[in-house]
PDB file of C-alpha atoms in Angstrom:
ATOM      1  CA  UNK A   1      -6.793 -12.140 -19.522  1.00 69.00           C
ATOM      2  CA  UNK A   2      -4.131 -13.272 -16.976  1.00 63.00           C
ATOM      3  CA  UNK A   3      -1.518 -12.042 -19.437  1.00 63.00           C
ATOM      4  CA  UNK A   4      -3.276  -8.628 -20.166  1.00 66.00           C
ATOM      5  CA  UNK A   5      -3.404  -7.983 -16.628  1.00 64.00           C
ATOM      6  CA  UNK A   6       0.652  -8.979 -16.097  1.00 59.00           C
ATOM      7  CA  UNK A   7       1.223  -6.676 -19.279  1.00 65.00           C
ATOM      8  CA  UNK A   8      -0.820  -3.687 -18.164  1.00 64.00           C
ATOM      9  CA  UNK A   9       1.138  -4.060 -14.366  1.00 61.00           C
ATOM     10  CA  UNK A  10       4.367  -3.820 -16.381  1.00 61.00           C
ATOM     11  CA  UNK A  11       3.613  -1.199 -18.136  1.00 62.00           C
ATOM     12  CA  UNK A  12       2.380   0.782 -14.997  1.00 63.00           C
ATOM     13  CA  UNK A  13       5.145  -0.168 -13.133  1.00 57.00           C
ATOM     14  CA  UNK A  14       8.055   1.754 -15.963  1.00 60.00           C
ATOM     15  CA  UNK A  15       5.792   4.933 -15.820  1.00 60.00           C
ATOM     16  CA  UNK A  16       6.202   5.183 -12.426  1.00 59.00           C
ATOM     17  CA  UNK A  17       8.518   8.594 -12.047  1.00 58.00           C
ATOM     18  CA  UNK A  18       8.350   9.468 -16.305  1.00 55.00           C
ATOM     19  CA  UNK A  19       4.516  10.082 -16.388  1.00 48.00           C
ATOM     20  CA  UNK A  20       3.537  12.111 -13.000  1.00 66.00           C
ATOM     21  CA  UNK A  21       0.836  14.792 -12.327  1.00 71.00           C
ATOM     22  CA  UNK A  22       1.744  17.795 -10.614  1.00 81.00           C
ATOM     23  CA  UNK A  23       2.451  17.057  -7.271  1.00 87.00           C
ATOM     24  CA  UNK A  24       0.312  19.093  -4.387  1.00 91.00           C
ATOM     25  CA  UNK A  25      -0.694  18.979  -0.465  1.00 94.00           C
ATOM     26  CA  UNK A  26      -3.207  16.128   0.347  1.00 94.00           C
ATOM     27  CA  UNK A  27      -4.344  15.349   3.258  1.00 96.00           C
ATOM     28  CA  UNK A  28      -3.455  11.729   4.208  1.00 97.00           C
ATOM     29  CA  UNK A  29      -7.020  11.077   5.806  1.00 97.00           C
ATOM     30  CA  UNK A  30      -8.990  11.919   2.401  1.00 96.00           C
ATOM     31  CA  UNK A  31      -6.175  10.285   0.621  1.00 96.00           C
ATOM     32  CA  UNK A  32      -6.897   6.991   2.235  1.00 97.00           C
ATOM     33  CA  UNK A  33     -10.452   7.463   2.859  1.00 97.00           C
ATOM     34  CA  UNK A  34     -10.537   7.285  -1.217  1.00 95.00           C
ATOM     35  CA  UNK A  35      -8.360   4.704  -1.564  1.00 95.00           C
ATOM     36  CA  UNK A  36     -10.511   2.434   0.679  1.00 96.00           C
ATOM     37  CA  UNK A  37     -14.020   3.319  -1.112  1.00 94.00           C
ATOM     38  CA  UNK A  38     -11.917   2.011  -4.484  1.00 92.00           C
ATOM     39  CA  UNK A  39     -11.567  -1.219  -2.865  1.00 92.00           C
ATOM     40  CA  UNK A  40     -15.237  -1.219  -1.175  1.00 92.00           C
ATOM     41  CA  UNK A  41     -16.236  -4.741  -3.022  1.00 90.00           C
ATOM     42  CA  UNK A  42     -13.438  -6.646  -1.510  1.00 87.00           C
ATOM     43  CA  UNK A  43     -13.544  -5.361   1.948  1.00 93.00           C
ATOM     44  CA  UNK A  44     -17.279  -5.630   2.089  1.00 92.00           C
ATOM     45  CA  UNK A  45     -16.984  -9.043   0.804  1.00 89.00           C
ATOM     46  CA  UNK A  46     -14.857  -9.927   3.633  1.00 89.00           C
ATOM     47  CA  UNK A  47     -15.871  -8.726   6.145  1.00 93.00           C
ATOM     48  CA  UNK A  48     -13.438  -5.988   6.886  1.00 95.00           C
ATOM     49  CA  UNK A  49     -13.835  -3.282   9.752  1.00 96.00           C
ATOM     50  CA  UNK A  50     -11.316  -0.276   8.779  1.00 97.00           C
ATOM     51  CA  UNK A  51     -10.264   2.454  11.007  1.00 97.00           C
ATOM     52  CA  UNK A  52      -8.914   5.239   9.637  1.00 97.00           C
ATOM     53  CA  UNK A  53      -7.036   8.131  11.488  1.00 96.00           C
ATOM     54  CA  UNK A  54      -8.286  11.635  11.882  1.00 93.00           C
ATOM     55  CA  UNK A  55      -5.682  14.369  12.288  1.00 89.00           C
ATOM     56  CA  UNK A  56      -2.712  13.201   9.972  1.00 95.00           C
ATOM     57  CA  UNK A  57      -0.479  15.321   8.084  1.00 95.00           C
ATOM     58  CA  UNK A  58      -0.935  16.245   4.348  1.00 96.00           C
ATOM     59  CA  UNK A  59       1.669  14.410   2.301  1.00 96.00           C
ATOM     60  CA  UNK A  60       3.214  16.370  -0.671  1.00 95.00           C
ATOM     61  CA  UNK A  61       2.896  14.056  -4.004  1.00 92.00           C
ATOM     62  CA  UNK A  62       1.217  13.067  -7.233  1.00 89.00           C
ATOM     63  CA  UNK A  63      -2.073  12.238  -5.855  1.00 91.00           C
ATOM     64  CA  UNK A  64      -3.319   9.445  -8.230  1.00 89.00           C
ATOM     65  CA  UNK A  65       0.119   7.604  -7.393  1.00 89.00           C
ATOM     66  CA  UNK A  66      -0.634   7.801  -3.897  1.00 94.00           C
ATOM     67  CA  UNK A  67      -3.806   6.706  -3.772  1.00 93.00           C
ATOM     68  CA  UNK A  68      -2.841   3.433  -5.403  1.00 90.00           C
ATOM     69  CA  UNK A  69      -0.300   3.086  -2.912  1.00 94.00           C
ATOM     70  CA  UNK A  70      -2.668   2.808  -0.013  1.00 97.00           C
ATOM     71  CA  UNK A  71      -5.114   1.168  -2.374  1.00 93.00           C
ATOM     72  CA  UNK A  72      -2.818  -1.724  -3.160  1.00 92.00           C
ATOM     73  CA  UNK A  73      -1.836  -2.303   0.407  1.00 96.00           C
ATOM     74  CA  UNK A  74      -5.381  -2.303   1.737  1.00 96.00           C
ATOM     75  CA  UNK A  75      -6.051  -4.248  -1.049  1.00 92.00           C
ATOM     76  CA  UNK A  76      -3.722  -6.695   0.079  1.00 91.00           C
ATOM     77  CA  UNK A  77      -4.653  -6.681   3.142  1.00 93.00           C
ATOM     78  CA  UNK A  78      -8.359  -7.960   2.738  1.00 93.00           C
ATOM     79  CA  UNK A  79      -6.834 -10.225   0.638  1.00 89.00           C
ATOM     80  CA  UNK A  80      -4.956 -11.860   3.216  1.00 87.00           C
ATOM     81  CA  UNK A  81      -6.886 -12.018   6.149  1.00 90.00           C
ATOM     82  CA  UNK A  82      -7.426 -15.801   6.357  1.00 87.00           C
ATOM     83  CA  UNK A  83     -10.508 -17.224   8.587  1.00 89.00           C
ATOM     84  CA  UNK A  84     -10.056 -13.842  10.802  1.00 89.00           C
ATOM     85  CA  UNK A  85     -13.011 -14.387  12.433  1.00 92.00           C
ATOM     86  CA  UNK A  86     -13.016 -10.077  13.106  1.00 94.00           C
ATOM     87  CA  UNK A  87     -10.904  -8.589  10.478  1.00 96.00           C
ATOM     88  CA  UNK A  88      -9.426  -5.008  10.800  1.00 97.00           C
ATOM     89  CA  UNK A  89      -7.619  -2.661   8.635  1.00 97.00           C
ATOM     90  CA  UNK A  90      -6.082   0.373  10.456  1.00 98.00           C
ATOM     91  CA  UNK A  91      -4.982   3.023   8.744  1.00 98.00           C
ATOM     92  CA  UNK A  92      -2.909   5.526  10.933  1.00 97.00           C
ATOM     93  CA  UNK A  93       0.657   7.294  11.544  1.00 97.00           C
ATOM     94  CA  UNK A  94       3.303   6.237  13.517  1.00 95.00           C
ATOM     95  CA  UNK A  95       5.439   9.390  14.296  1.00 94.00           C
ATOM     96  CA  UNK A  96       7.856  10.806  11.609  1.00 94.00           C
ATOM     97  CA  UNK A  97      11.308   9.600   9.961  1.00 95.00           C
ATOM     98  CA  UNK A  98      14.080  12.198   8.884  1.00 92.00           C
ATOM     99  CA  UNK A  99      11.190  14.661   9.343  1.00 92.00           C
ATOM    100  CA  UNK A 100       8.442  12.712   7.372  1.00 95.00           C
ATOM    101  CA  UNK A 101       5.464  11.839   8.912  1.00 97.00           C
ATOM    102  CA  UNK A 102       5.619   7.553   9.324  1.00 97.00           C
ATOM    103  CA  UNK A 103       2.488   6.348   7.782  1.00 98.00           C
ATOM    104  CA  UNK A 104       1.110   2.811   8.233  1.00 98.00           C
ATOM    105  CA  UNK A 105      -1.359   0.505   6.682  1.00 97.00           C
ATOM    106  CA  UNK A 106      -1.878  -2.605   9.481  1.00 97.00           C
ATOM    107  CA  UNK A 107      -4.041  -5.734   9.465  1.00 96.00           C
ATOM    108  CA  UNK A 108      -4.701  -8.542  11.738  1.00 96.00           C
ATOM    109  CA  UNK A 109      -4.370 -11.016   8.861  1.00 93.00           C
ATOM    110  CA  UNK A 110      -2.400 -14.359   7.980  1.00 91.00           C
ATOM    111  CA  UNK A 111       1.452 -12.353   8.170  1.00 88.00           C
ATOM    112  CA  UNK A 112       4.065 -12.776   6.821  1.00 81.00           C
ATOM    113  CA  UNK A 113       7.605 -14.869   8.009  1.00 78.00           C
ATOM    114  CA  UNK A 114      10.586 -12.444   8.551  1.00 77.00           C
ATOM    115  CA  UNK A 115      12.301 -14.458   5.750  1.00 73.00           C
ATOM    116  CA  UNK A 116       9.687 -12.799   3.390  1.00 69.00           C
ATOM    117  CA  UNK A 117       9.841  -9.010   4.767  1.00 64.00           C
ATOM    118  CA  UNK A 118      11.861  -7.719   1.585  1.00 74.00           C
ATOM    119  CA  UNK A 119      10.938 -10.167  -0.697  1.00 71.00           C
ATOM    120  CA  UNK A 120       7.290  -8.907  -1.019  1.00 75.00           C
ATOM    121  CA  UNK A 121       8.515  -5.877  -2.500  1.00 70.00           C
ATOM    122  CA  UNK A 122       9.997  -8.198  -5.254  1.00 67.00           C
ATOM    123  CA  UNK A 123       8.355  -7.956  -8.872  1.00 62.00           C
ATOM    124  CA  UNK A 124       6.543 -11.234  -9.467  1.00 52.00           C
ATOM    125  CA  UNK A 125       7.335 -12.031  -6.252  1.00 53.00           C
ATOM    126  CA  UNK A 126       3.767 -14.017  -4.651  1.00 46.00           C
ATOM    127  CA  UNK A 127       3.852 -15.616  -1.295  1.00 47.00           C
ATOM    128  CA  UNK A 128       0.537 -17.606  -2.282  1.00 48.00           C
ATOM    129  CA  UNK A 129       1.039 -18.469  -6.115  1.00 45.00           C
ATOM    130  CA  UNK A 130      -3.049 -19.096  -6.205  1.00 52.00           C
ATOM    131  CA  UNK A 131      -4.102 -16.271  -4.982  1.00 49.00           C
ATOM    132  CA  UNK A 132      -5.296 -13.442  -7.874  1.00 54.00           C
ATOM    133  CA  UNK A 133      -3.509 -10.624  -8.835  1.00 50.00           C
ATOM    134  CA  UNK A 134       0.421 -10.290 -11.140  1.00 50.00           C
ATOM    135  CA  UNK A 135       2.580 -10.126  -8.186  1.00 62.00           C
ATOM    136  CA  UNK A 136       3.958  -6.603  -9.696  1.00 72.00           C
ATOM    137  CA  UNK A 137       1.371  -4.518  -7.059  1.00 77.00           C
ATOM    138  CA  UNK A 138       4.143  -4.435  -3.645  1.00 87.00           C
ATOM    139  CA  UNK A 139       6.657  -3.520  -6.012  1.00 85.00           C
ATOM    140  CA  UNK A 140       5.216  -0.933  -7.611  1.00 86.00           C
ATOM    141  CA  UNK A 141       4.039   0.557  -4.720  1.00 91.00           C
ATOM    142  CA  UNK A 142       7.437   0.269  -3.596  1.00 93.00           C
ATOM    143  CA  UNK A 143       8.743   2.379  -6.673  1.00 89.00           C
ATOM    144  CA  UNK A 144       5.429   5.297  -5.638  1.00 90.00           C
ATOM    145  CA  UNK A 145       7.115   5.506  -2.497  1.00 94.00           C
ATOM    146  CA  UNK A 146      10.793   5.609  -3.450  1.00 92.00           C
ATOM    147  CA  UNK A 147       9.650   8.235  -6.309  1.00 88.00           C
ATOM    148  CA  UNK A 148       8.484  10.700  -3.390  1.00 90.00           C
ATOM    149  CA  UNK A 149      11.371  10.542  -1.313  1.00 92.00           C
ATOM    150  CA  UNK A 150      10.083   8.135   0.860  1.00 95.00           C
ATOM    151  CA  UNK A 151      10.514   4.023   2.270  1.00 95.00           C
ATOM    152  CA  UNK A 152       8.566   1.275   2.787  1.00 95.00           C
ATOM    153  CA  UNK A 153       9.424  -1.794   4.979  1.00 96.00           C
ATOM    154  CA  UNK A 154       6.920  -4.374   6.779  1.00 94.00           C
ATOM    155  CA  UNK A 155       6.799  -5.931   9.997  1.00 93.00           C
ATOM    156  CA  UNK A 156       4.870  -8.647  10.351  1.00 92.00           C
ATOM    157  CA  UNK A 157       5.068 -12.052  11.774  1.00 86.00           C
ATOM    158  CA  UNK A 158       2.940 -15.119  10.540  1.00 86.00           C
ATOM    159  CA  UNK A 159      -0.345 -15.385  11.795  1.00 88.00           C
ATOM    160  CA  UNK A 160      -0.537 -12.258  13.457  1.00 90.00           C
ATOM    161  CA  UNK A 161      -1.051  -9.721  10.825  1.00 94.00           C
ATOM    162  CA  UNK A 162       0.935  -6.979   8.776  1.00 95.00           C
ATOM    163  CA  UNK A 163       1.644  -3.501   9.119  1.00 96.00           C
ATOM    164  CA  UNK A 164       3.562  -1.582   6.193  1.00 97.00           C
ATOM    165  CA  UNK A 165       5.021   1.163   6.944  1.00 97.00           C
ATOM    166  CA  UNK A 166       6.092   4.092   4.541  1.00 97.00           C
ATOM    167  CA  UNK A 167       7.522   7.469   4.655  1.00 97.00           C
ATOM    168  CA  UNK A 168       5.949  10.587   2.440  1.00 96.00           C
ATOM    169  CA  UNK A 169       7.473  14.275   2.191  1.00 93.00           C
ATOM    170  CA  UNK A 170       5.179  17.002   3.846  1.00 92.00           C
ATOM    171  CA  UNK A 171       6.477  19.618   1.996  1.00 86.00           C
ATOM    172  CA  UNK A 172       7.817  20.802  -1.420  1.00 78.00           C
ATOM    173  CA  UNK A 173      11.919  20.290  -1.600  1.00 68.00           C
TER     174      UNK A 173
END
């Protein structure tokens, strides 16, 4: 099973940019808000208060692709919390980049050491080898961003949480 999983990631991962649905305006608010219902089971499981912005832009993209982008880091995110005794996802923007709206998925979870920051975007690249998942899921959300015209970077230190921040294009160019 573990190797179907790795296998279907891989696969995923060298479609990202070949195999794309037209691109269109989305709001960023119903964009996430579906993202997070995908991921219901594990946030309810844990616990997990999220806040999601009202009032941010609509991002120009391939809508399925970026819904699995904020899916995978709020994913992520529940998965990481640790014993937070009052975890929180917040889902919000942070003013723009290069005229791009700066988009954020924080948490108040375990963190992540500086020495980390880029290597999370690595492919088979997991901090906690026993935790689930392929290790493939920050870099291919990595590759959904890049494919859009936007970045991604973290800031985080351990122990007091995460936020990932990426860029997104507003408009067609």
């Amino acid at each position: 099973d573990r190797m179907q999983q790795l296998l279907n990631d891989l696969l995923e991962l060298s479609r990202v940019g070949r195999l794309r649905n037209d691109p269109k305006f989305i709001s960023f608010e119903d964009l996430a808000r579906e993202a997070v219902e995908l991921v219901q089971g594990r946030i309810m499981e844990r616990g997990v208060a999220v806040h999601i912005d009202a009032d941010m832009p609509a991002v120009y993209g391939d809508r399925p692709s970026l819904i699995e982008v904020v899916q995978n880091l709020v994913d992520n995110a529940s998965k990481f919390m640790g014993d937070q005794p009052e975890p929180r996802i917040e889902i919000g923007q942070a003013g723009e980049e290069a005229g791009q709206p700066v988009l954020y998925v924080r948490d108040n979870g375990i963190g992540i050491l500086p020495e980390h920051h880029e290597r999370v975007f690595g492919l088979f690249n997991k901090l906690d080898v026993k935790s689930d998942g392929t290790g493939i899921g920050l870099a291919l959300v990595k590759r959904i961003v890049e494919v859009h015209g936007g970045r991604i970077w973290v800031e985080s230190e351990a122990g007091k949480g995460s936020t990932f921040y990426f860029t997104l294009p507003t408009r067609k160019d």
